[in-house]
Amino acid sequence: MSDEPFDRAEFVTYFRDEADELLHRIDADVLRLEGTATSGSPSPEIVNSLFRALHTIKGNAAMLGFADVANLAHGLESLCDLLRTGKMELSALCVELLFTGRDYLTTLVAKAPSDAQPPPGYDAFLVRLGSIAAAELSGAQEPDPASGATAQQTQQSLALSGSGRRPTIRVDIERLDHLLNLVGELVVNRTRISDIASALAAALGDDPAGKTLVESVASLARTSAEIQEALMKVRMVPIGRVFERFPRLVRDIAKARGKEVTLRVDGAQTELDKTIVDQIGEPLMHLLRNCIDHGIEIPPVRESLGKARAGTIALCAYHAGNQVVVEMSDDGAGIDTERVLAQAIENGIVGRDERLSDEEIVQLIFRPGFSTADVVSDLSGRGVGMDVVHKAVGKLKGHFSVSSERGRGTRFEMKLPLTLAIIGALLVRVGKELYAIPLDSVVESQRIEIADVRTIQSCEVVTLRDTIVPLVRLAEFFDVPSPRDPEKAMVVIVSIASRQIGLIVDAFEGEQEIVIKPLSDVVGTVAGISGATILGSGAIALILDVHALAADAYRSGKIARVELAAVQT
């Protein structure tokens, strides 16, 4: 048994979590300082924010015995104190010291629980930091009482910084995952109990016991729904936790490439399930690198085109129904479709005689290994990036699209579900099989007459409100025995990016909240299926991945191209 009076491992976890948040805040503050470096007069608000963050890291590290972290945080804190008290002017050198110190702190915090040696250059940097502070102090006058009062006020503000906050508690995400699984089972059984109660009430007729049972079950349903909603809210975190990493990344990459880039962020408070937020960072990082390396031109080129020297990358997030949309756009050169097509032909991805629309050519950048970079660099040229983004968003049950205008810029859009666990779905029957279609993808469902269905290039289409909609018969796609109705067809219209397709089914079974369960490794990957769910009746329904289904149908020629259908109308 440990001699320590507390669980050290748990405190180390809390330390690293809080330090990570503070380091992101430090990055943002130093970037703001850099914007005012030419004036030589730093904003007191920014400097005090830096001072507080470093002071907190220093104190927590010292408490846990992480001497390297505490010493470096103390050195950077002293630098901020010189800026705060006016004993040192803000300069480019000072900004670089803060950035470099922040990077060393990040490495040390990650290694803090181990006995690993400090990163190369750490000792030299610490000495340099101390010598600069000493040099500034040697030429400074003794602090007057007023400056001492300021320091005392700062210490008081540090002590009281948490007094106005609402009480919070950190919870391991695994505990929340376990709770979510339990709530999922509750949702399934809630539906089942409701069905049983309704059947019993009908059998009992006018017996008051039946009415009481139904009312009790309804109350249980309301309570369980509130528990489910509350748990979902607990798991929600602002996407700004991811966004705050990027200003520094943009600055460093742009500087390395000799470019000037401004990052504009909006919607940082938009909330998503923590699981999704944790996984969306890497795809967004790849997109940012792509925008800077391939999209934004160097300043002389931009000026020759009548553009501002500094390119702009806009990153925003917002709610759209039961989804969160994350958009990233730049005002750079756009995608050169001719070059993309030429590269695809050279790589054997596309045949020389194959005719593709501009939209289809743009989709080629998602192919694994595809790259138009002339030189392999630390950022691009190996064909890794866009395919990673596409796969990552698909894994999150989201959709990724791109649009571009030559010379004007490129826009990327991700549509992500609010949560990966419990979703609303439209249940449909095909033959004897049940399928669940996520409501986020459903536009409408309706009955159409077979006489209105036309055949184009051996594929079926229907015109709805002057829009040509290609059709997919799920019975044929999944090879499910089901006789065709010669007079009518039940169709679910789903939206995929800017397109719509119709899924022909045998019957609609109503809407229901479902708990997503992944397919077993024994089953493996099934085209067009993202998982399964157990319904209240105990039946199993497969969950459709409409984006993967449509992609497979287009690729295999099972679905008509709208452009072709329009030409032959």
PDB file of C-alpha atoms in Angstrom, residues 91-372:
ATOM      1  CA  SER A  91       9.440  42.106 -28.451  1.00  0.00           C
ATOM      2  CA  ALA A  92       9.591  39.363 -31.076  1.00  0.00           C
ATOM      3  CA  LEU A  93      12.298  37.675 -28.965  1.00  0.00           C
ATOM      4  CA  CYS A  94      10.007  37.626 -25.948  1.00  0.00           C
ATOM      5  CA  VAL A  95       7.200  36.091 -27.994  1.00  0.00           C
ATOM      6  CA  GLU A  96       9.500  33.384 -29.343  1.00  0.00           C
ATOM      7  CA  LEU A  97      10.682  32.596 -25.813  1.00  0.00           C
ATOM      8  CA  LEU A  98       7.094  32.149 -24.685  1.00  0.00           C
ATOM      9  CA  PHE A  99       6.237  29.947 -27.666  1.00  0.00           C
ATOM     10  CA  THR A 100       9.339  27.795 -27.201  1.00  0.00           C
ATOM     11  CA  GLY A 101       8.727  27.540 -23.476  1.00  0.00           C
ATOM     12  CA  ARG A 102       5.151  26.491 -24.100  1.00  0.00           C
ATOM     13  CA  ASP A 103       6.355  23.680 -26.406  1.00  0.00           C
ATOM     14  CA  TYR A 104       8.835  22.444 -23.794  1.00  0.00           C
ATOM     15  CA  LEU A 105       6.090  22.548 -21.162  1.00  0.00           C
ATOM     16  CA  THR A 106       3.832  20.429 -23.385  1.00  0.00           C
ATOM     17  CA  THR A 107       6.536  17.777 -23.737  1.00  0.00           C
ATOM     18  CA  LEU A 108       7.365  17.813 -20.024  1.00  0.00           C
ATOM     19  CA  VAL A 109       3.712  17.551 -18.956  1.00  0.00           C
ATOM     20  CA  ALA A 110       3.261  14.533 -21.238  1.00  0.00           C
ATOM     21  CA  LYS A 111       6.319  12.864 -19.660  1.00  0.00           C
ATOM     22  CA  ALA A 112       5.661  14.076 -16.114  1.00  0.00           C
ATOM     23  CA  PRO A 113       4.612  10.774 -14.513  1.00  0.00           C
ATOM     24  CA  SER A 114       7.756   9.016 -15.799  1.00  0.00           C
ATOM     25  CA  ASP A 115      11.422   9.433 -14.914  1.00  0.00           C
ATOM     26  CA  ALA A 116      12.371  10.222 -18.520  1.00  0.00           C
ATOM     27  CA  GLN A 117      15.065  12.807 -19.158  1.00  0.00           C
ATOM     28  CA  PRO A 118      14.000  16.329 -20.182  1.00  0.00           C
ATOM     29  CA  PRO A 119      13.822  16.931 -23.949  1.00  0.00           C
ATOM     30  CA  PRO A 120      17.008  18.000 -25.785  1.00  0.00           C
ATOM     31  CA  GLY A 121      17.755  21.692 -25.324  1.00  0.00           C
ATOM     32  CA  TYR A 122      15.636  22.033 -22.183  1.00  0.00           C
ATOM     33  CA  ASP A 123      18.531  22.836 -19.829  1.00  0.00           C
ATOM     34  CA  ALA A 124      20.034  25.346 -22.270  1.00  0.00           C
ATOM     35  CA  PHE A 125      16.668  27.035 -22.729  1.00  0.00           C
ATOM     36  CA  LEU A 126      16.163  27.279 -18.971  1.00  0.00           C
ATOM     37  CA  VAL A 127      19.585  28.908 -18.583  1.00  0.00           C
ATOM     38  CA  ARG A 128      18.828  31.304 -21.439  1.00  0.00           C
ATOM     39  CA  LEU A 129      15.504  32.228 -19.906  1.00  0.00           C
ATOM     40  CA  GLY A 130      17.129  32.926 -16.544  1.00  0.00           C
ATOM     41  CA  SER A 131      19.939  35.005 -18.052  1.00  0.00           C
ATOM     42  CA  ILE A 132      17.522  37.198 -20.013  1.00  0.00           C
ATOM     43  CA  ALA A 133      15.439  37.793 -16.899  1.00  0.00           C
ATOM     44  CA  ALA A 134      18.561  38.593 -14.879  1.00  0.00           C
ATOM     45  CA  ALA A 135      19.807  41.012 -17.557  1.00  0.00           C
ATOM     46  CA  GLU A 136      16.508  42.856 -17.571  1.00  0.00           C
ATOM     47  CA  LEU A 137      16.415  43.043 -13.774  1.00  0.00           C
ATOM     48  CA  SER A 138      20.001  44.307 -13.500  1.00  0.00           C
ATOM     49  CA  GLY A 139      19.097  47.390 -15.511  1.00  0.00           C
ATOM     50  CA  ALA A 140      15.833  47.980 -13.723  1.00  0.00           C
ATOM     51  CA  GLN A 141      15.149  50.143 -10.721  1.00  0.00           C
ATOM     52  CA  GLU A 142      13.882  48.766  -7.447  1.00  0.00           C
ATOM     53  CA  PRO A 143      10.148  48.199  -7.563  1.00  0.00           C
ATOM     54  CA  ASP A 144       8.157  50.973  -5.950  1.00  0.00           C
ATOM     55  CA  PRO A 145       5.335  50.344  -3.458  1.00  0.00           C
ATOM     56  CA  ALA A 146       2.791  50.656  -6.224  1.00  0.00           C
ATOM     57  CA  SER A 147       4.315  47.755  -8.184  1.00  0.00           C
ATOM     58  CA  GLY A 148       4.446  45.703  -5.001  1.00  0.00           C
ATOM     59  CA  ALA A 149       0.779  46.342  -4.475  1.00  0.00           C
ATOM     60  CA  THR A 150       0.146  45.175  -8.006  1.00  0.00           C
ATOM     61  CA  ALA A 151       1.957  41.917  -7.314  1.00  0.00           C
ATOM     62  CA  GLN A 152      -0.026  41.458  -4.119  1.00  0.00           C
ATOM     63  CA  GLN A 153      -3.268  42.086  -5.995  1.00  0.00           C
ATOM     64  CA  THR A 154      -2.239  39.514  -8.603  1.00  0.00           C
ATOM     65  CA  GLN A 155      -1.614  36.882  -5.926  1.00  0.00           C
ATOM     66  CA  GLN A 156      -5.005  37.670  -4.398  1.00  0.00           C
ATOM     67  CA  SER A 157      -6.661  37.342  -7.804  1.00  0.00           C
ATOM     68  CA  LEU A 158      -4.968  33.956  -8.227  1.00  0.00           C
ATOM     69  CA  ALA A 159      -6.311  32.802  -4.885  1.00  0.00           C
ATOM     70  CA  LEU A 160      -9.803  34.033  -5.670  1.00  0.00           C
ATOM     71  CA  SER A 161      -9.848  33.095  -9.359  1.00  0.00           C
ATOM     72  CA  GLY A 162     -12.103  30.122  -8.733  1.00  0.00           C
ATOM     73  CA  SER A 163     -14.429  31.773  -6.226  1.00  0.00           C
ATOM     74  CA  GLY A 164     -16.940  32.906  -8.853  1.00  0.00           C
ATOM     75  CA  ARG A 165     -17.051  29.616 -10.724  1.00  0.00           C
ATOM     76  CA  ARG A 166     -19.813  27.074 -10.496  1.00  0.00           C
ATOM     77  CA  PRO A 167     -18.684  23.878  -8.730  1.00  0.00           C
ATOM     78  CA  THR A 168     -17.581  21.179 -11.186  1.00  0.00           C
ATOM     79  CA  ILE A 169     -16.257  17.636 -11.014  1.00  0.00           C
ATOM     80  CA  ARG A 170     -14.091  15.659 -13.431  1.00  0.00           C
ATOM     81  CA  VAL A 171     -15.428  12.233 -14.364  1.00  0.00           C
ATOM     82  CA  ASP A 172     -13.608   9.496 -16.253  1.00  0.00           C
ATOM     83  CA  ILE A 173     -15.193   9.128 -19.712  1.00  0.00           C
ATOM     84  CA  GLU A 174     -15.314   5.340 -19.256  1.00  0.00           C
ATOM     85  CA  ARG A 175     -17.811   5.818 -16.433  1.00  0.00           C
ATOM     86  CA  LEU A 176     -19.985   7.952 -18.703  1.00  0.00           C
ATOM     87  CA  ASP A 177     -19.689   5.332 -21.459  1.00  0.00           C
ATOM     88  CA  HIS A 178     -20.897   2.694 -19.015  1.00  0.00           C
ATOM     89  CA  LEU A 179     -23.818   4.884 -17.985  1.00  0.00           C
ATOM     90  CA  LEU A 180     -24.646   5.477 -21.637  1.00  0.00           C
ATOM     91  CA  ASN A 181     -24.745   1.734 -22.300  1.00  0.00           C
ATOM     92  CA  LEU A 182     -27.103   1.300 -19.346  1.00  0.00           C
ATOM     93  CA  VAL A 183     -29.343   4.084 -20.621  1.00  0.00           C
ATOM     94  CA  GLY A 184     -29.309   2.407 -24.023  1.00  0.00           C
ATOM     95  CA  GLU A 185     -30.619  -0.793 -22.495  1.00  0.00           C
ATOM     96  CA  LEU A 186     -33.215   1.270 -20.624  1.00  0.00           C
ATOM     97  CA  VAL A 187     -34.412   2.814 -23.904  1.00  0.00           C
ATOM     98  CA  VAL A 188     -34.825  -0.628 -25.476  1.00  0.00           C
ATOM     99  CA  ASN A 189     -36.743  -2.018 -22.500  1.00  0.00           C
ATOM    100  CA  ARG A 190     -38.837   1.158 -22.200  1.00  0.00           C
ATOM    101  CA  THR A 191     -40.233   0.570 -25.668  1.00  0.00           C
ATOM    102  CA  ARG A 192     -40.790  -3.112 -24.968  1.00  0.00           C
ATOM    103  CA  ILE A 193     -42.603  -2.450 -21.671  1.00  0.00           C
ATOM    104  CA  SER A 194     -44.752   0.181 -23.382  1.00  0.00           C
ATOM    105  CA  ASP A 195     -45.826  -2.324 -26.049  1.00  0.00           C
ATOM    106  CA  ILE A 196     -46.606  -4.958 -23.420  1.00  0.00           C
ATOM    107  CA  ALA A 197     -48.587  -2.461 -21.312  1.00  0.00           C
ATOM    108  CA  SER A 198     -50.667  -1.376 -24.306  1.00  0.00           C
ATOM    109  CA  ALA A 199     -51.451  -5.000 -25.176  1.00  0.00           C
ATOM    110  CA  LEU A 200     -52.458  -5.816 -21.566  1.00  0.00           C
ATOM    111  CA  ALA A 201     -54.602  -2.682 -21.309  1.00  0.00           C
ATOM    112  CA  ALA A 202     -56.439  -3.677 -24.493  1.00  0.00           C
ATOM    113  CA  ALA A 203     -56.974  -7.198 -23.142  1.00  0.00           C
ATOM    114  CA  LEU A 204     -58.306  -5.896 -19.805  1.00  0.00           C
ATOM    115  CA  GLY A 205     -60.852  -3.686 -21.537  1.00  0.00           C
ATOM    116  CA  ASP A 206     -62.577  -1.343 -19.057  1.00  0.00           C
ATOM    117  CA  ASP A 207     -60.638  -2.629 -16.058  1.00  0.00           C
ATOM    118  CA  PRO A 208     -59.070   0.407 -14.256  1.00  0.00           C
ATOM    119  CA  ALA A 209     -55.896  -1.612 -13.719  1.00  0.00           C
ATOM    120  CA  GLY A 210     -55.166  -1.400 -17.441  1.00  0.00           C
ATOM    121  CA  LYS A 211     -55.449   2.397 -17.449  1.00  0.00           C
ATOM    122  CA  THR A 212     -53.264   2.643 -14.327  1.00  0.00           C
ATOM    123  CA  LEU A 213     -50.642   0.423 -15.939  1.00  0.00           C
ATOM    124  CA  VAL A 214     -50.525   2.542 -19.099  1.00  0.00           C
ATOM    125  CA  GLU A 215     -50.211   5.761 -17.062  1.00  0.00           C
ATOM    126  CA  SER A 216     -47.385   4.287 -14.952  1.00  0.00           C
ATOM    127  CA  VAL A 217     -45.521   3.165 -18.054  1.00  0.00           C
ATOM    128  CA  ALA A 218     -45.952   6.635 -19.611  1.00  0.00           C
ATOM    129  CA  SER A 219     -44.508   8.210 -16.451  1.00  0.00           C
ATOM    130  CA  LEU A 220     -41.588   5.768 -16.593  1.00  0.00           C
ATOM    131  CA  ALA A 221     -41.025   6.681 -20.247  1.00  0.00           C
ATOM    132  CA  ARG A 222     -40.912  10.409 -19.435  1.00  0.00           C
ATOM    133  CA  THR A 223     -38.450   9.878 -16.577  1.00  0.00           C
ATOM    134  CA  SER A 224     -36.167   7.633 -18.619  1.00  0.00           C
ATOM    135  CA  ALA A 225     -36.250  10.171 -21.481  1.00  0.00           C
ATOM    136  CA  GLU A 226     -35.167  12.917 -19.054  1.00  0.00           C
ATOM    137  CA  ILE A 227     -32.328  10.705 -17.770  1.00  0.00           C
ATOM    138  CA  GLN A 228     -31.247  10.038 -21.341  1.00  0.00           C
ATOM    139  CA  GLU A 229     -31.314  13.744 -22.242  1.00  0.00           C
ATOM    140  CA  ALA A 230     -29.433  14.712 -19.065  1.00  0.00           C
ATOM    141  CA  LEU A 231     -26.702  12.147 -19.720  1.00  0.00           C
ATOM    142  CA  MET A 232     -26.339  13.340 -23.295  1.00  0.00           C
ATOM    143  CA  LYS A 233     -25.865  16.898 -22.039  1.00  0.00           C
ATOM    144  CA  VAL A 234     -23.218  15.731 -19.559  1.00  0.00           C
ATOM    145  CA  ARG A 235     -21.265  14.174 -22.439  1.00  0.00           C
ATOM    146  CA  MET A 236     -21.489  17.326 -24.552  1.00  0.00           C
ATOM    147  CA  VAL A 237     -18.410  19.539 -24.757  1.00  0.00           C
ATOM    148  CA  PRO A 238     -17.752  22.633 -26.898  1.00  0.00           C
ATOM    149  CA  ILE A 239     -15.923  21.987 -30.150  1.00  0.00           C
ATOM    150  CA  GLY A 240     -13.785  24.985 -29.219  1.00  0.00           C
ATOM    151  CA  ARG A 241     -11.610  22.524 -27.276  1.00  0.00           C
ATOM    152  CA  VAL A 242     -10.419  21.344 -30.680  1.00  0.00           C
ATOM    153  CA  PHE A 243     -10.473  24.731 -32.415  1.00  0.00           C
ATOM    154  CA  GLU A 244      -8.170  26.324 -29.831  1.00  0.00           C
ATOM    155  CA  ARG A 245      -5.287  24.097 -30.953  1.00  0.00           C
ATOM    156  CA  PHE A 246      -5.244  25.498 -34.474  1.00  0.00           C
ATOM    157  CA  PRO A 247      -4.190  29.187 -34.313  1.00  0.00           C
ATOM    158  CA  ARG A 248      -0.686  28.151 -33.268  1.00  0.00           C
ATOM    159  CA  LEU A 249      -0.601  25.402 -35.908  1.00  0.00           C
ATOM    160  CA  VAL A 250      -1.617  27.848 -38.634  1.00  0.00           C
ATOM    161  CA  ARG A 251       0.983  30.361 -37.483  1.00  0.00           C
ATOM    162  CA  ASP A 252       3.840  27.844 -37.514  1.00  0.00           C
ATOM    163  CA  ILE A 253       2.953  26.221 -40.860  1.00  0.00           C
ATOM    164  CA  ALA A 254       2.386  29.552 -42.586  1.00  0.00           C
ATOM    165  CA  LYS A 255       5.690  30.859 -41.270  1.00  0.00           C
ATOM    166  CA  ALA A 256       7.515  27.734 -42.471  1.00  0.00           C
ATOM    167  CA  ARG A 257       5.970  28.110 -45.945  1.00  0.00           C
ATOM    168  CA  GLY A 258       6.631  31.828 -46.254  1.00  0.00           C
ATOM    169  CA  LYS A 259       2.928  32.626 -46.322  1.00  0.00           C
ATOM    170  CA  GLU A 260       0.683  34.986 -44.422  1.00  0.00           C
ATOM    171  CA  VAL A 261      -2.504  33.368 -43.141  1.00  0.00           C
ATOM    172  CA  THR A 262      -5.282  34.594 -40.875  1.00  0.00           C
ATOM    173  CA  LEU A 263      -7.483  32.035 -39.145  1.00  0.00           C
ATOM    174  CA  ARG A 264     -11.035  33.151 -38.402  1.00  0.00           C
ATOM    175  CA  VAL A 265     -12.965  30.956 -35.951  1.00  0.00           C
ATOM    176  CA  ASP A 266     -16.703  31.051 -35.300  1.00  0.00           C
ATOM    177  CA  GLY A 267     -19.081  28.789 -33.373  1.00  0.00           C
ATOM    178  CA  ALA A 268     -16.497  27.489 -30.894  1.00  0.00           C
ATOM    179  CA  GLN A 269     -19.253  27.036 -28.278  1.00  0.00           C
ATOM    180  CA  THR A 270     -21.147  24.560 -30.473  1.00  0.00           C
ATOM    181  CA  GLU A 271     -21.425  21.349 -28.461  1.00  0.00           C
ATOM    182  CA  LEU A 272     -20.833  17.763 -29.544  1.00  0.00           C
ATOM    183  CA  ASP A 273     -20.480  14.411 -27.820  1.00  0.00           C
ATOM    184  CA  LYS A 274     -17.007  14.197 -26.302  1.00  0.00           C
ATOM    185  CA  THR A 275     -16.257  11.018 -28.239  1.00  0.00           C
ATOM    186  CA  ILE A 276     -16.741  12.876 -31.524  1.00  0.00           C
ATOM    187  CA  VAL A 277     -14.825  15.960 -30.350  1.00  0.00           C
ATOM    188  CA  ASP A 278     -11.862  13.777 -29.390  1.00  0.00           C
ATOM    189  CA  GLN A 279     -11.748  12.174 -32.845  1.00  0.00           C
ATOM    190  CA  ILE A 280     -12.409  15.188 -35.061  1.00  0.00           C
ATOM    191  CA  GLY A 281      -9.122  16.953 -34.289  1.00  0.00           C
ATOM    192  CA  GLU A 282      -6.900  14.968 -36.678  1.00  0.00           C
ATOM    193  CA  PRO A 283      -9.168  15.340 -39.746  1.00  0.00           C
ATOM    194  CA  LEU A 284      -9.431  19.085 -39.149  1.00  0.00           C
ATOM    195  CA  MET A 285      -5.650  19.324 -38.782  1.00  0.00           C
ATOM    196  CA  HIS A 286      -5.201  17.601 -42.175  1.00  0.00           C
ATOM    197  CA  LEU A 287      -7.652  20.052 -43.753  1.00  0.00           C
ATOM    198  CA  LEU A 288      -5.825  23.045 -42.293  1.00  0.00           C
ATOM    199  CA  ARG A 289      -2.509  21.791 -43.630  1.00  0.00           C
ATOM    200  CA  ASN A 290      -4.093  21.229 -47.019  1.00  0.00           C
ATOM    201  CA  CYS A 291      -5.542  24.758 -47.088  1.00  0.00           C
ATOM    202  CA  ILE A 292      -2.198  26.330 -46.226  1.00  0.00           C
ATOM    203  CA  ASP A 293       0.043  24.135 -48.363  1.00  0.00           C
ATOM    204  CA  HIS A 294      -2.175  23.719 -51.447  1.00  0.00           C
ATOM    205  CA  GLY A 295      -4.737  26.489 -51.209  1.00  0.00           C
ATOM    206  CA  ILE A 296      -3.287  29.780 -49.949  1.00  0.00           C
ATOM    207  CA  GLU A 297      -0.832  31.423 -52.354  1.00  0.00           C
ATOM    208  CA  ILE A 298       2.392  33.165 -51.320  1.00  0.00           C
ATOM    209  CA  PRO A 299       2.004  36.948 -50.721  1.00  0.00           C
ATOM    210  CA  PRO A 300       3.542  38.152 -54.043  1.00  0.00           C
ATOM    211  CA  VAL A 301       1.257  35.875 -56.051  1.00  0.00           C
ATOM    212  CA  ARG A 302      -1.802  36.976 -54.095  1.00  0.00           C
ATOM    213  CA  GLU A 303      -0.943  40.629 -54.673  1.00  0.00           C
ATOM    214  CA  SER A 304      -0.492  40.025 -58.406  1.00  0.00           C
ATOM    215  CA  LEU A 305      -4.011  38.533 -58.444  1.00  0.00           C
ATOM    216  CA  GLY A 306      -5.478  41.532 -56.642  1.00  0.00           C
ATOM    217  CA  LYS A 307      -5.897  39.679 -53.360  1.00  0.00           C
ATOM    218  CA  ALA A 308      -4.790  40.702 -49.874  1.00  0.00           C
ATOM    219  CA  ARG A 309      -1.271  39.572 -48.929  1.00  0.00           C
ATOM    220  CA  ALA A 310      -2.646  37.460 -46.102  1.00  0.00           C
ATOM    221  CA  GLY A 311      -4.909  34.571 -47.004  1.00  0.00           C
ATOM    222  CA  THR A 312      -7.902  33.786 -44.816  1.00  0.00           C
ATOM    223  CA  ILE A 313      -9.041  30.418 -43.535  1.00  0.00           C
ATOM    224  CA  ALA A 314     -12.498  30.414 -41.948  1.00  0.00           C
ATOM    225  CA  LEU A 315     -13.422  27.642 -39.509  1.00  0.00           C
ATOM    226  CA  CYS A 316     -16.942  27.538 -38.125  1.00  0.00           C
ATOM    227  CA  ALA A 317     -19.400  25.144 -36.501  1.00  0.00           C
ATOM    228  CA  TYR A 318     -23.157  25.335 -36.047  1.00  0.00           C
ATOM    229  CA  HIS A 319     -26.175  23.144 -35.316  1.00  0.00           C
ATOM    230  CA  ALA A 320     -28.421  22.023 -38.171  1.00  0.00           C
ATOM    231  CA  GLY A 321     -31.264  19.888 -36.859  1.00  0.00           C
ATOM    232  CA  ASN A 322     -29.827  16.848 -35.116  1.00  0.00           C
ATOM    233  CA  GLN A 323     -26.431  17.376 -36.692  1.00  0.00           C
ATOM    234  CA  VAL A 324     -23.463  19.663 -36.244  1.00  0.00           C
ATOM    235  CA  VAL A 325     -21.960  21.162 -39.371  1.00  0.00           C
ATOM    236  CA  VAL A 326     -18.256  22.024 -39.351  1.00  0.00           C
ATOM    237  CA  GLU A 327     -17.086  24.145 -42.277  1.00  0.00           C
ATOM    238  CA  MET A 328     -13.583  25.141 -43.308  1.00  0.00           C
ATOM    239  CA  SER A 329     -12.944  27.427 -46.262  1.00  0.00           C
ATOM    240  CA  ASP A 330     -10.049  29.365 -47.714  1.00  0.00           C
ATOM    241  CA  ASP A 331      -9.745  32.197 -50.237  1.00  0.00           C
ATOM    242  CA  GLY A 332      -6.835  30.583 -52.053  1.00  0.00           C
ATOM    243  CA  ALA A 333      -6.273  29.148 -55.512  1.00  0.00           C
ATOM    244  CA  GLY A 334      -9.032  26.539 -55.427  1.00  0.00           C
ATOM    245  CA  ILE A 335      -8.775  23.019 -56.823  1.00  0.00           C
ATOM    246  CA  ASP A 336      -7.301  22.727 -60.315  1.00  0.00           C
ATOM    247  CA  THR A 337      -9.656  20.077 -61.743  1.00  0.00           C
ATOM    248  CA  GLU A 338      -7.610  19.717 -64.936  1.00  0.00           C
ATOM    249  CA  ARG A 339      -4.499  18.929 -62.948  1.00  0.00           C
ATOM    250  CA  VAL A 340      -6.380  16.550 -60.647  1.00  0.00           C
ATOM    251  CA  LEU A 341      -7.811  14.672 -63.647  1.00  0.00           C
ATOM    252  CA  ALA A 342      -4.423  14.489 -65.367  1.00  0.00           C
ATOM    253  CA  GLN A 343      -2.829  13.102 -62.216  1.00  0.00           C
ATOM    254  CA  ALA A 344      -5.654  10.572 -61.802  1.00  0.00           C
ATOM    255  CA  ILE A 345      -5.197   9.386 -65.408  1.00  0.00           C
ATOM    256  CA  GLU A 346      -1.435   9.129 -64.911  1.00  0.00           C
ATOM    257  CA  ASN A 347      -1.967   7.051 -61.744  1.00  0.00           C
ATOM    258  CA  GLY A 348      -4.413   4.758 -63.518  1.00  0.00           C
ATOM    259  CA  ILE A 349      -7.323   5.802 -61.298  1.00  0.00           C
ATOM    260  CA  VAL A 350      -9.350   7.092 -64.263  1.00  0.00           C
ATOM    261  CA  GLY A 351      -9.389   5.904 -67.850  1.00  0.00           C
ATOM    262  CA  ARG A 352      -8.319   8.363 -70.561  1.00  0.00           C
ATOM    263  CA  ASP A 353     -11.670   8.113 -72.320  1.00  0.00           C
ATOM    264  CA  GLU A 354     -13.769   8.362 -69.156  1.00  0.00           C
ATOM    265  CA  ARG A 355     -15.927  11.489 -68.880  1.00  0.00           C
ATOM    266  CA  LEU A 356     -16.324  12.990 -65.413  1.00  0.00           C
ATOM    267  CA  SER A 357     -18.127  16.060 -64.135  1.00  0.00           C
ATOM    268  CA  ASP A 358     -16.178  18.677 -62.146  1.00  0.00           C
ATOM    269  CA  GLU A 359     -17.821  17.416 -58.955  1.00  0.00           C
ATOM    270  CA  GLU A 360     -16.697  13.848 -59.664  1.00  0.00           C
ATOM    271  CA  ILE A 361     -13.170  15.038 -60.443  1.00  0.00           C
ATOM    272  CA  VAL A 362     -12.993  16.827 -57.092  1.00  0.00           C
ATOM    273  CA  GLN A 363     -14.028  13.568 -55.386  1.00  0.00           C
ATOM    274  CA  LEU A 364     -10.835  11.962 -56.747  1.00  0.00           C
ATOM    275  CA  ILE A 365      -8.767  13.767 -54.114  1.00  0.00           C
ATOM    276  CA  PHE A 366     -10.285  11.400 -51.537  1.00  0.00           C
ATOM    277  CA  ARG A 367      -8.629   8.369 -53.142  1.00  0.00           C
ATOM    278  CA  PRO A 368      -5.900   6.781 -50.962  1.00  0.00           C
ATOM    279  CA  GLY A 369      -2.429   7.763 -52.122  1.00  0.00           C
ATOM    280  CA  PHE A 370      -3.657  10.579 -54.371  1.00  0.00           C
ATOM    281  CA  SER A 371      -1.590  13.789 -54.352  1.00  0.00           C
ATOM    282  CA  THR A 372      -0.886  16.635 -56.765  1.00  0.00           C
TER     283      THR A 372
END
